[in-house]
Structures are given as C-alpha cells and as structure tokens.
mmCIF file of C-alpha atoms in Angstrom:
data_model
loop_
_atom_site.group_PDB
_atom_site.id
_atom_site.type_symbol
_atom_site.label_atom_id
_atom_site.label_comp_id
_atom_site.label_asym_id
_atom_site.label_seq_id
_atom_site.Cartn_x
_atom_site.Cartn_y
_atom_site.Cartn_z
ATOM 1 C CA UNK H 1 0.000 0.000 0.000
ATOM 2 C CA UNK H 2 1.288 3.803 -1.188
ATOM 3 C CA UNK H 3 0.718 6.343 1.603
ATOM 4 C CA UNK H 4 1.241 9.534 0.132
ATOM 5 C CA UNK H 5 3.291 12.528 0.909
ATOM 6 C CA UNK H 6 0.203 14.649 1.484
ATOM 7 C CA UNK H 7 -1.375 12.215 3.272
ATOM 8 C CA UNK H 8 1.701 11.449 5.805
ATOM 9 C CA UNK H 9 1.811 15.301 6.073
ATOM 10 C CA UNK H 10 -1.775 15.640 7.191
ATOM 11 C CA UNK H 11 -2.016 12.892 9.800
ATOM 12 C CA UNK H 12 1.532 13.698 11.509
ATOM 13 C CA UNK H 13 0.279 17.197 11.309
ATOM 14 C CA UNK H 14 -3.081 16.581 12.994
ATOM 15 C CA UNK H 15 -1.586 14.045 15.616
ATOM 16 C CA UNK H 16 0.761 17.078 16.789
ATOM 17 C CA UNK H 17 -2.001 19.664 16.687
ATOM 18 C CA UNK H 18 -4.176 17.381 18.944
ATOM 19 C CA UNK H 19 -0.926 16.865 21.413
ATOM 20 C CA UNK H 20 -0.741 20.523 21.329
ATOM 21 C CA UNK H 21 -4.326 21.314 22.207
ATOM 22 C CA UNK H 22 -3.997 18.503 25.354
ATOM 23 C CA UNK H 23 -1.286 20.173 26.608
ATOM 24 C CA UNK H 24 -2.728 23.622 25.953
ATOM 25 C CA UNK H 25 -5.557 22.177 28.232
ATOM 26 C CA UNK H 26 -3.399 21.091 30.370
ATOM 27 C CA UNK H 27 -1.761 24.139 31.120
ATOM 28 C CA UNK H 28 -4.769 26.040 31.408
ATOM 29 C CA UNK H 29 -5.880 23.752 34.156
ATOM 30 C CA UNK H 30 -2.560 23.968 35.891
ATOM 31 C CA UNK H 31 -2.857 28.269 35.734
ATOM 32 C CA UNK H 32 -6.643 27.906 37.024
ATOM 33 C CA UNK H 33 -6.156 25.301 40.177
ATOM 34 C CA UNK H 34 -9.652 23.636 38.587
ATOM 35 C CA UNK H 35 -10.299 20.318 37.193
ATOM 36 C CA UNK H 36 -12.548 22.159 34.744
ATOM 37 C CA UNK H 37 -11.430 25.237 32.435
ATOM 38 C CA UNK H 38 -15.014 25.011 30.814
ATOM 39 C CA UNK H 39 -18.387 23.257 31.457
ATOM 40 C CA UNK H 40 -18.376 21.204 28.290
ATOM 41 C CA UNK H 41 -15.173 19.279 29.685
ATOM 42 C CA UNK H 42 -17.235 17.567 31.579
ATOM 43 C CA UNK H 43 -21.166 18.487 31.424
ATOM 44 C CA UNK H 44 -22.041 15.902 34.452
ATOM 45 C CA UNK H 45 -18.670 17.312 37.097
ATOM 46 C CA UNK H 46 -19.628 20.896 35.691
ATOM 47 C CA UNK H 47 -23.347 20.237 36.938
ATOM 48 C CA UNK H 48 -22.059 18.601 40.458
ATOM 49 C CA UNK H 49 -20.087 21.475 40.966
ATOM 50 C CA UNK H 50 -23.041 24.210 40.476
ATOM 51 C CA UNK H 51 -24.987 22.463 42.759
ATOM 52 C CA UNK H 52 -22.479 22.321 45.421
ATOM 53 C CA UNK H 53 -21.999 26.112 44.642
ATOM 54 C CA UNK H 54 -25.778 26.594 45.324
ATOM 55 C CA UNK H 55 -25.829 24.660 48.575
ATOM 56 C CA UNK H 56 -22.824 26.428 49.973
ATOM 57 C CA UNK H 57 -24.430 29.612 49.048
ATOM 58 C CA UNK H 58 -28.578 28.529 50.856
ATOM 59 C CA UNK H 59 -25.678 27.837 53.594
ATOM 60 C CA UNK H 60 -23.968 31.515 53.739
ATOM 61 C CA UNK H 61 -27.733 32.787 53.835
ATOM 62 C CA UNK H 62 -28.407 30.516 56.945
ATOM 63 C CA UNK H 63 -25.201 31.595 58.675
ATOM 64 C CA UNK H 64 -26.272 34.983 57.917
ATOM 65 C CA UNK H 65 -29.936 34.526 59.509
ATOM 66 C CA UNK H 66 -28.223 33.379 62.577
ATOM 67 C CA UNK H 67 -25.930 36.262 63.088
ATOM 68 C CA UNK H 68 -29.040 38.230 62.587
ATOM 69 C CA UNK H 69 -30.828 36.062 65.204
ATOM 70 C CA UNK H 70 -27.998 35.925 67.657
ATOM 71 C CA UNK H 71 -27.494 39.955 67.485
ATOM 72 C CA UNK H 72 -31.471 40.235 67.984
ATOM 73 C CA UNK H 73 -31.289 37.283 70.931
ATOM 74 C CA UNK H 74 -28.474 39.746 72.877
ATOM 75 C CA UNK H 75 -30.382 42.284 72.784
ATOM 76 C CA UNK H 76 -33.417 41.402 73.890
ATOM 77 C CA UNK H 77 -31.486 38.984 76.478
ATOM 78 C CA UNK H 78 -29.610 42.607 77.954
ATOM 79 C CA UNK H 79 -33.176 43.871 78.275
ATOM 80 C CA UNK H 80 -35.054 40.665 80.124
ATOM 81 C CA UNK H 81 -32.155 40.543 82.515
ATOM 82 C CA UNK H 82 -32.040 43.964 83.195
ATOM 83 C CA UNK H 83 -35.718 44.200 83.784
ATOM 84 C CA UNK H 84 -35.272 40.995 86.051
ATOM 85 C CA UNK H 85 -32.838 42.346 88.515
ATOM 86 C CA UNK H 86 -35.163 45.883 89.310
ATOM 87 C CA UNK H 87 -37.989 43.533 89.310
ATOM 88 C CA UNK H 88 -36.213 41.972 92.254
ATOM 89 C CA UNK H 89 -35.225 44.851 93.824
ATOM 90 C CA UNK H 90 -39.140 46.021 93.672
ATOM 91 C CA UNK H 91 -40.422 42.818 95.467
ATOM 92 C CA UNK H 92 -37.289 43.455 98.179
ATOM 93 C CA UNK H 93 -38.899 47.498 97.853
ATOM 94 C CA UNK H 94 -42.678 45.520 98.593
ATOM 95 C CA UNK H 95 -41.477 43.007 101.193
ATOM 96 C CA UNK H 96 -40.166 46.305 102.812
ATOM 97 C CA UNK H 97 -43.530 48.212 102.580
ATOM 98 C CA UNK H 98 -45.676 45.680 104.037
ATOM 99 C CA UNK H 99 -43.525 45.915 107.380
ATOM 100 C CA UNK H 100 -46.033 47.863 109.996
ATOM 101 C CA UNK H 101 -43.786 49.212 111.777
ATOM 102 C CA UNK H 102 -42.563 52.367 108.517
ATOM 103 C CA UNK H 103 -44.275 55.793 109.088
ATOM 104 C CA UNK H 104 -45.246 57.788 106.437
ATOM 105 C CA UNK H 105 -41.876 59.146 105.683
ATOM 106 C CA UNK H 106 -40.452 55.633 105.427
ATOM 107 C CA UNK H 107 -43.554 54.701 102.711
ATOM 108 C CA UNK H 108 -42.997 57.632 100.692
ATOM 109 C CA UNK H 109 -39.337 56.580 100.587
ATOM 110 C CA UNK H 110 -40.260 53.409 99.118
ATOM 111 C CA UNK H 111 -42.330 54.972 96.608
ATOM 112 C CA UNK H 112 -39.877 56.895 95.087
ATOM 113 C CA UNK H 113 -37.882 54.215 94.447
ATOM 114 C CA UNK H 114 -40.726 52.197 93.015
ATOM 115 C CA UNK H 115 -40.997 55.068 90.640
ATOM 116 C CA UNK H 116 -37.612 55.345 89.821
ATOM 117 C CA UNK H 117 -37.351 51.594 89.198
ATOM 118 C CA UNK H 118 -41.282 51.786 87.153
ATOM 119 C CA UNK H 119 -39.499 54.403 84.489
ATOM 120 C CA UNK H 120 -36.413 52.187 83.927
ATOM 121 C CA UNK H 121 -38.673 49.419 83.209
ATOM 122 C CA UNK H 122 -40.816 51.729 80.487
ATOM 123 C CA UNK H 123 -36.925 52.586 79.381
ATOM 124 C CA UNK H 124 -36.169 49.173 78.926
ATOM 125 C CA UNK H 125 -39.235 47.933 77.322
ATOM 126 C CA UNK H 126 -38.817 50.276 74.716
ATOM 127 C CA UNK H 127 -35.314 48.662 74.147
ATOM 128 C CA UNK H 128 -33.823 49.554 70.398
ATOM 129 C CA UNK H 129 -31.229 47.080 67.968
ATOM 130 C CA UNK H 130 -28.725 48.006 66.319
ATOM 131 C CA UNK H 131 -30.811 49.364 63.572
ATOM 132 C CA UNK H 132 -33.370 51.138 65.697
ATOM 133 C CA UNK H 133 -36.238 48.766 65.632
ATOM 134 C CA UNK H 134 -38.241 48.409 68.843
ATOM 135 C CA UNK H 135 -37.336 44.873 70.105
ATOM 136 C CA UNK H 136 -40.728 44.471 72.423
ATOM 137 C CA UNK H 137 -43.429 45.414 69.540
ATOM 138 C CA UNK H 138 -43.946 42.448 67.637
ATOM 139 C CA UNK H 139 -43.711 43.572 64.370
ATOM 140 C CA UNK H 140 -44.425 47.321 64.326
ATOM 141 C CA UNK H 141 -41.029 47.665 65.304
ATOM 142 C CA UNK H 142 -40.850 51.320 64.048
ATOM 143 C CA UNK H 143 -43.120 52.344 66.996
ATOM 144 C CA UNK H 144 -42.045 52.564 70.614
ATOM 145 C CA UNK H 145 -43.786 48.822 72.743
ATOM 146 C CA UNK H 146 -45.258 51.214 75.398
ATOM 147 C CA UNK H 147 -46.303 54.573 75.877
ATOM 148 C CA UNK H 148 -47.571 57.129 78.686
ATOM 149 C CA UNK H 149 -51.227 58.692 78.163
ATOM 150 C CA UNK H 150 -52.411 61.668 78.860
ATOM 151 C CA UNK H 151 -53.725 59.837 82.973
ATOM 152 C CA UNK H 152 -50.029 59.191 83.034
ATOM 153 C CA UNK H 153 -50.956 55.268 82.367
ATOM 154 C CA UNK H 154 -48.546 53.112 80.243
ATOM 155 C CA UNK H 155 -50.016 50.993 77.807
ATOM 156 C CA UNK H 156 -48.905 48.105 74.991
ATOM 157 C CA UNK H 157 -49.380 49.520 71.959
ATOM 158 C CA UNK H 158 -47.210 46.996 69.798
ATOM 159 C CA UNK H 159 -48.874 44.060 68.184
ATOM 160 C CA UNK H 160 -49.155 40.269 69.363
ATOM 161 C CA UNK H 161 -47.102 38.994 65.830
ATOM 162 C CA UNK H 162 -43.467 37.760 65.690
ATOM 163 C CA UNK H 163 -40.550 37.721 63.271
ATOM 164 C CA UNK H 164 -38.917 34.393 62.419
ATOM 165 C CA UNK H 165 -35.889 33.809 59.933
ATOM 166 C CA UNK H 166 -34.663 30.557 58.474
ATOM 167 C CA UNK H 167 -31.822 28.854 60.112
ATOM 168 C CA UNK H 168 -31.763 26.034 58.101
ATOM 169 C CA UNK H 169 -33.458 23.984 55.314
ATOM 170 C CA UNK H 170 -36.191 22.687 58.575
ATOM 171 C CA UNK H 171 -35.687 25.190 61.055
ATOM 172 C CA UNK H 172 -37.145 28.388 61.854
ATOM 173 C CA UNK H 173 -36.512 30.740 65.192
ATOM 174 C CA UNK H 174 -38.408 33.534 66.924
ATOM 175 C CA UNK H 175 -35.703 36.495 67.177
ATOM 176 C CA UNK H 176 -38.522 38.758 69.127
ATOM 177 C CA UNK H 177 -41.273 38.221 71.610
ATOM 178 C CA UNK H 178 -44.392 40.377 72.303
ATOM 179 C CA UNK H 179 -43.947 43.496 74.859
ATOM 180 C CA UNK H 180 -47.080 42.318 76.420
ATOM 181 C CA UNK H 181 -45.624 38.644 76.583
ATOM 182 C CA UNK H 182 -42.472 40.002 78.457
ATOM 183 C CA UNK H 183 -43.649 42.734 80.614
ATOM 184 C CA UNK H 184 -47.257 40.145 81.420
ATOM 185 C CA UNK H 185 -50.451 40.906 83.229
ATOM 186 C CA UNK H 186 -51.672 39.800 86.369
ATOM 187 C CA UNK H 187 -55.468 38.779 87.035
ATOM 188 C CA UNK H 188 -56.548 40.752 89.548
ATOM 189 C CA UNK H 189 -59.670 39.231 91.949
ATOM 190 C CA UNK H 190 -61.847 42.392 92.394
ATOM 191 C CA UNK H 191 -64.360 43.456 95.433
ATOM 192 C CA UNK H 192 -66.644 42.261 93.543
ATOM 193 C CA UNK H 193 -65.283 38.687 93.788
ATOM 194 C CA UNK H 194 -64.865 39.607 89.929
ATOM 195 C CA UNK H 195 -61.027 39.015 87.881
ATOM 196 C CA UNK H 196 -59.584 41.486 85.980
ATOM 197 C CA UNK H 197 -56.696 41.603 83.632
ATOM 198 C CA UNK H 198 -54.455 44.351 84.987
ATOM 199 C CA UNK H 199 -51.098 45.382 83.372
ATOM 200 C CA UNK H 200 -47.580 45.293 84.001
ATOM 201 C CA UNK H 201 -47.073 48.801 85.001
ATOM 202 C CA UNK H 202 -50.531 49.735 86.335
ATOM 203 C CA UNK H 203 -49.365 46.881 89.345
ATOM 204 C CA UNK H 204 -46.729 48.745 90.209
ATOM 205 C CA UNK H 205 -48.425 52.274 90.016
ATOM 206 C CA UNK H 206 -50.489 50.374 92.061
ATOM 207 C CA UNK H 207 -48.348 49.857 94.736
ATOM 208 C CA UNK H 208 -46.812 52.751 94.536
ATOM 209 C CA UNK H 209 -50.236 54.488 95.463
ATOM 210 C CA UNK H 210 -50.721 52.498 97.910
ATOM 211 C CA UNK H 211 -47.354 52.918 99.602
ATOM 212 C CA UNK H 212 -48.069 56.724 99.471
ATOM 213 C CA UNK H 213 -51.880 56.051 100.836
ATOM 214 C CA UNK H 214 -50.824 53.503 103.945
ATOM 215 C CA UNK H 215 -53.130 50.857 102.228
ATOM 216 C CA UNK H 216 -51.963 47.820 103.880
ATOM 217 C CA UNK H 217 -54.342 45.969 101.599
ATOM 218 C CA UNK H 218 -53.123 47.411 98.465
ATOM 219 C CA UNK H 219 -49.677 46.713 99.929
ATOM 220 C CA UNK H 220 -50.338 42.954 100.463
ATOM 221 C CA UNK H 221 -51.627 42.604 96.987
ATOM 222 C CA UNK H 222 -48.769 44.606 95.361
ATOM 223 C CA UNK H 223 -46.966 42.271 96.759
ATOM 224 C CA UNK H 224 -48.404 38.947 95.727
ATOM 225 C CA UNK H 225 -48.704 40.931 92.109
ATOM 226 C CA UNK H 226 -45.056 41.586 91.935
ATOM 227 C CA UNK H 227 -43.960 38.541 92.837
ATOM 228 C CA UNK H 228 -46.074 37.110 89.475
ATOM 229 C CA UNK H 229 -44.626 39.442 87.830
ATOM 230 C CA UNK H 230 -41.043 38.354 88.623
ATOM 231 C CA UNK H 231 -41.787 34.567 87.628
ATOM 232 C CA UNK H 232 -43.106 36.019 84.424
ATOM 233 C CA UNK H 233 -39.903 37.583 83.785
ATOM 234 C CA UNK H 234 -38.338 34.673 84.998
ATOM 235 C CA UNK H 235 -40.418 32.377 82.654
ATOM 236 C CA UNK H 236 -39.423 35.070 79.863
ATOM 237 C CA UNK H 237 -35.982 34.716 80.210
ATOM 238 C CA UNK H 238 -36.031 31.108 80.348
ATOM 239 C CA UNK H 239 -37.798 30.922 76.756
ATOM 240 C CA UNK H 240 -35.162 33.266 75.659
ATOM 241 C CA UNK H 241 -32.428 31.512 76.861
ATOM 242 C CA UNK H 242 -34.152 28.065 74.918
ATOM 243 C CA UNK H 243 -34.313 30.148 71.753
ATOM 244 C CA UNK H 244 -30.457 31.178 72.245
ATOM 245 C CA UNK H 245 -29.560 27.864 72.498
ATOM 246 C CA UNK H 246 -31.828 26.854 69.228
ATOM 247 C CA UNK H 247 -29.029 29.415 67.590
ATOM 248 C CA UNK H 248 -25.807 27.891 69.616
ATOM 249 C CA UNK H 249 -26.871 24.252 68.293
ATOM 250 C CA UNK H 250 -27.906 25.382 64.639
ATOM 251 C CA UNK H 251 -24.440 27.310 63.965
ATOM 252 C CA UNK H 252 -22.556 23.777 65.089
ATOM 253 C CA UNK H 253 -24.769 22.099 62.778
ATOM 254 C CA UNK H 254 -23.978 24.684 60.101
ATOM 255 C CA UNK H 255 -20.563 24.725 60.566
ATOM 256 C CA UNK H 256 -20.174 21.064 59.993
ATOM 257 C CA UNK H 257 -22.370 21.375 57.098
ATOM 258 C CA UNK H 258 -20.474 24.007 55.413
ATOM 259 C CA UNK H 259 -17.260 21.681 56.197
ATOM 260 C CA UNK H 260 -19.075 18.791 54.225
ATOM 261 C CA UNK H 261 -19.809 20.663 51.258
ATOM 262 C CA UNK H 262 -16.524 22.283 50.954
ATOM 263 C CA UNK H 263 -14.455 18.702 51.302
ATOM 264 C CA UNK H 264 -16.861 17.013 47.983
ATOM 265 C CA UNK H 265 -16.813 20.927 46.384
ATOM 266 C CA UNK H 266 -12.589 20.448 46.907
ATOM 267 C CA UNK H 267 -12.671 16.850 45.806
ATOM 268 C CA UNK H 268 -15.182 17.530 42.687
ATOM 269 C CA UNK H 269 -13.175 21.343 41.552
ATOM 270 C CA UNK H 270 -9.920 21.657 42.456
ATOM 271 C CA UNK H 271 -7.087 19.885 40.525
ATOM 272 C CA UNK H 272 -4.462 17.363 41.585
ATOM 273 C CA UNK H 273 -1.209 19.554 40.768
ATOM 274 C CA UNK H 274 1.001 16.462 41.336
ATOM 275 C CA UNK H 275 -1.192 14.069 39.152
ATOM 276 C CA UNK H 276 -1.541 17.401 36.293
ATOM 277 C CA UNK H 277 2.297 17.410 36.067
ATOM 278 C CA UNK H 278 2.806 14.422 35.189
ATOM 279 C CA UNK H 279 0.152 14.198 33.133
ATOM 280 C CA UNK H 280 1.612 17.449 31.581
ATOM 281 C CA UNK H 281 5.393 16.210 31.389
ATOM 282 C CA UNK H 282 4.296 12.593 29.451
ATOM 283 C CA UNK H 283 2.357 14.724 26.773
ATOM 284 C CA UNK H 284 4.643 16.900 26.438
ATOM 285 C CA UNK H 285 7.231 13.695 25.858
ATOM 286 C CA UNK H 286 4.967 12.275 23.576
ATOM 287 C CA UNK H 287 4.536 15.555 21.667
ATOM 288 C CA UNK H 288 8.669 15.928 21.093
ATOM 289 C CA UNK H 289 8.419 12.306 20.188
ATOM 290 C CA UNK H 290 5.574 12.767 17.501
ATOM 291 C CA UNK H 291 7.656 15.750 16.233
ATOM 292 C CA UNK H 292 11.185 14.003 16.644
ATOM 293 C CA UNK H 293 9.240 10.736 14.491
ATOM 294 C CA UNK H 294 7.730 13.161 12.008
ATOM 295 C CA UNK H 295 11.059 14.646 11.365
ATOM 296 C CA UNK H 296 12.993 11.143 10.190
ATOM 297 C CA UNK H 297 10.069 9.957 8.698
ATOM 298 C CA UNK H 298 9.261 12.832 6.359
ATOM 299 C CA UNK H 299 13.257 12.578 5.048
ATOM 300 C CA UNK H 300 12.483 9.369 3.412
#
C-alpha cells in the first residue's frame, strides 16, 4: 500500500495539533487550580459542581440569619435581665412596705424608688437594635412597645405577631417576643369577687399608690402581684435563653455542614497539581516524540 506525501503530512500534522491542544488544556488547568477550564469538559462534574456552589451559598444565607438572630437574641437577652434584677429589687422594695412598723416618711421613701425603678422598666421595654427597631413590639417595630397617656398610664401599643428567619433547610426561630408577653399581666380578683386583667405597670403604680396612701391591703396585693410578675420575667428569660440555644446548636450544625460541602466541592473542583504534572510532562514527551518521528520519517 502507497501512503502519500500529502497524506503522511496531514495525519503527523493533525496528531501534533491534537498533542498541542492537550497540553494547551493542560496548562490552562494547571494556571486555574480547577479540574474544569469550561463546562463542556465535563457536562455531568460541571453540573455537580453548580450544585455544590448553590448549597454552599442557601448555607452563607443561613449563617447569615443566625448572626441576625444571635445579634437580635443579645439584645433582647440585655433587656429581660435587666428588667429581672429591678424587678427583684421592687419585690425586696414591697417586702419592705408591708412591714407595719414604717411611718409615712419611710412609705414615701419606698415609693420613690418604686418610681424610679417603674421608668427604667418603660426605658427598657422600649429597648432599640442596632438598627433602631423596637425589640418588644412584635412587628411594628418602628413604633415605641409602650407609651404614657395623657392619665399618666402606660399601655402596649405593639402588636401580638413575631418575626422568624430561616436557620436552616427545617428550622425556623423567633428572634422577638411580644412586649405584652415580656412585661405580662396579672389577674386581679376584684371586690366584687370579679377578675380582671391588669397590666404590668398599672401593678406597680399600684403599689406605689398604695405605699403613698398607707393601704396595707393594696400593699399585700402589690406584693403577691409583683412577685407574678417576677416569675413572668423569669419564665421570659427562660424561653429566651431556649431560643439562644436553638441558635448555639444550629451554627454547630452549620458549621459542619459548610465543612461537608466544601471537602466534595474540593474533591469535585480543584485539581491534583502532582497528578496534572505528570500528566503534563508525558504529553509533552509524547509531543517531542511525535515531532522528533515526524522529522525522520518525512526525510524518506
């Protein structure tokens, strides 16, 4: 069989051309760090790897809810805690009170300080975040939680709703609670043998008027009312604290998830530098042959 001269020419011609373009690739790979330069090098690795890119990315919105949660969770934790501690100091304040043996003097005394301790509560229940939402008024959060009217009374004047975020593909959290949740009601039994719903504050004006008045009945039931209104904060702060730790757990979970996806997004992107080099050296080898064969051949 004749092979021509043309014919020699073309297939030595297009067998270096192809050696060329491998290590071209090659190369390209080598500059990049990646397995793939293109998607159409490999259609099904280039489709593995967008979906890990997608999953890592529903992951950096997660870790982002929970920072937001966490920040939220702080605040409103500095708040409870803070309105826990002058609670107690008010029941000490009433436990004081209902001693028979204060005057007048020693009563108003006490009342004053009830005050004084009522108006950092109203401070605090109109706590702020960072970005100057109202943290106690469910979701109207561009309106103070509580507010004094015109009789001097503080009322709720937020809503009962509450703002949840995704921390995950399952889970949900609560980064806010309800003023009127926080800062609760007591039922009140009347003369009347009736119950009435009476509010956070109003108690404590309550007792404060009563301090000033020398009601040792009103005295006695400011203090039973505070006291319920110190396990409510308590009660508050525990279902804050469960929430917090919803966050702690759900950021360990995330972190190891994030880890997961990272190791198969390594394994399924990045490239094998030893293995390329090689790779890279034996074409280039086989190249210098093709041309050093080429060479003799076409001499003939």
């Amino acid at each position: 069989m004749k092979i021509s001269n043309s014919q020699l020419f073309d297939t030595s011609i297009g067998q270096m051309t192809r050696k060329q373009s491998e290590i071209s690739q090659m190369q390209a790979k080598l500059a990049s760090g990646k397995q793939l330069v293109k998607p159409s090098d490999d259609a099904h690795k280039a489709a593995l790897i967008q979906r890990l890119n997608s999953a890592m990315q529903r992951q950096d919105v997660f870790e982002s809810s929970l920072n937001r949660a966490d920040n939220r969770l702080a605040t409103e934790e500095t708040a409870v805690m803070g309105a826990e501690n002058i609670l107690q100091r008010i029941r000490e304040l009433a436990i004081q009170g209902t001693n028979g043996g204060l005057n007048d003097s020693d009563r108003s005394t006490i009342a004053k300080e009830v005050n004084s301790l009522r108006d950092s509560l109203f401070s605090l229940s109109n706590t702020q975040d960072t970005s100057g939402n109202y943290i106690f008024s469910g979701t109207a959060v561009k309106s103070p939680a509580y507010v004094i009217g015109e009789d001097d009374a503080i009322t709720y004047q937020g809503n009962q709703n509450q703002t949840s975020v995704d921390i995950s593909e399952t889970r949900r959290v609560a980064i806010n609670r309800p003023g009127d949740q926080v800062f609760s009601s007591v039922a009140r039994t009347t003369a009347d043998a009736e119950s009435e719903i009476v509010s956070f504050f109003q108690v404590l004006s309550d007792f404060s008027n009563a301090l000033t008045a020398g009601n040792g009945e009103g005295l006695s039931q400011g203090l039973t009312e505070i006291s319920e209104l110190t396990d409510g904060m308590a009660s508050s702060l525990a279902d804050l604290g469960s929430r917090m730790n919803t966050v702690d757990s759900q950021r360990d979970i995330l972190a190891d998830t994030k880890l997961r996806y990272q190791e198969l997004l390594s394994n399924a992107e990045d490239l094998d530098y030893a293995t390329a080099v090689t790779k890279l050296s034996a074409q280039m080898l086989s190249l210098e042959a093709a041309q050093a064969s080429f060479a003799k051949i076409s001499q003939l």
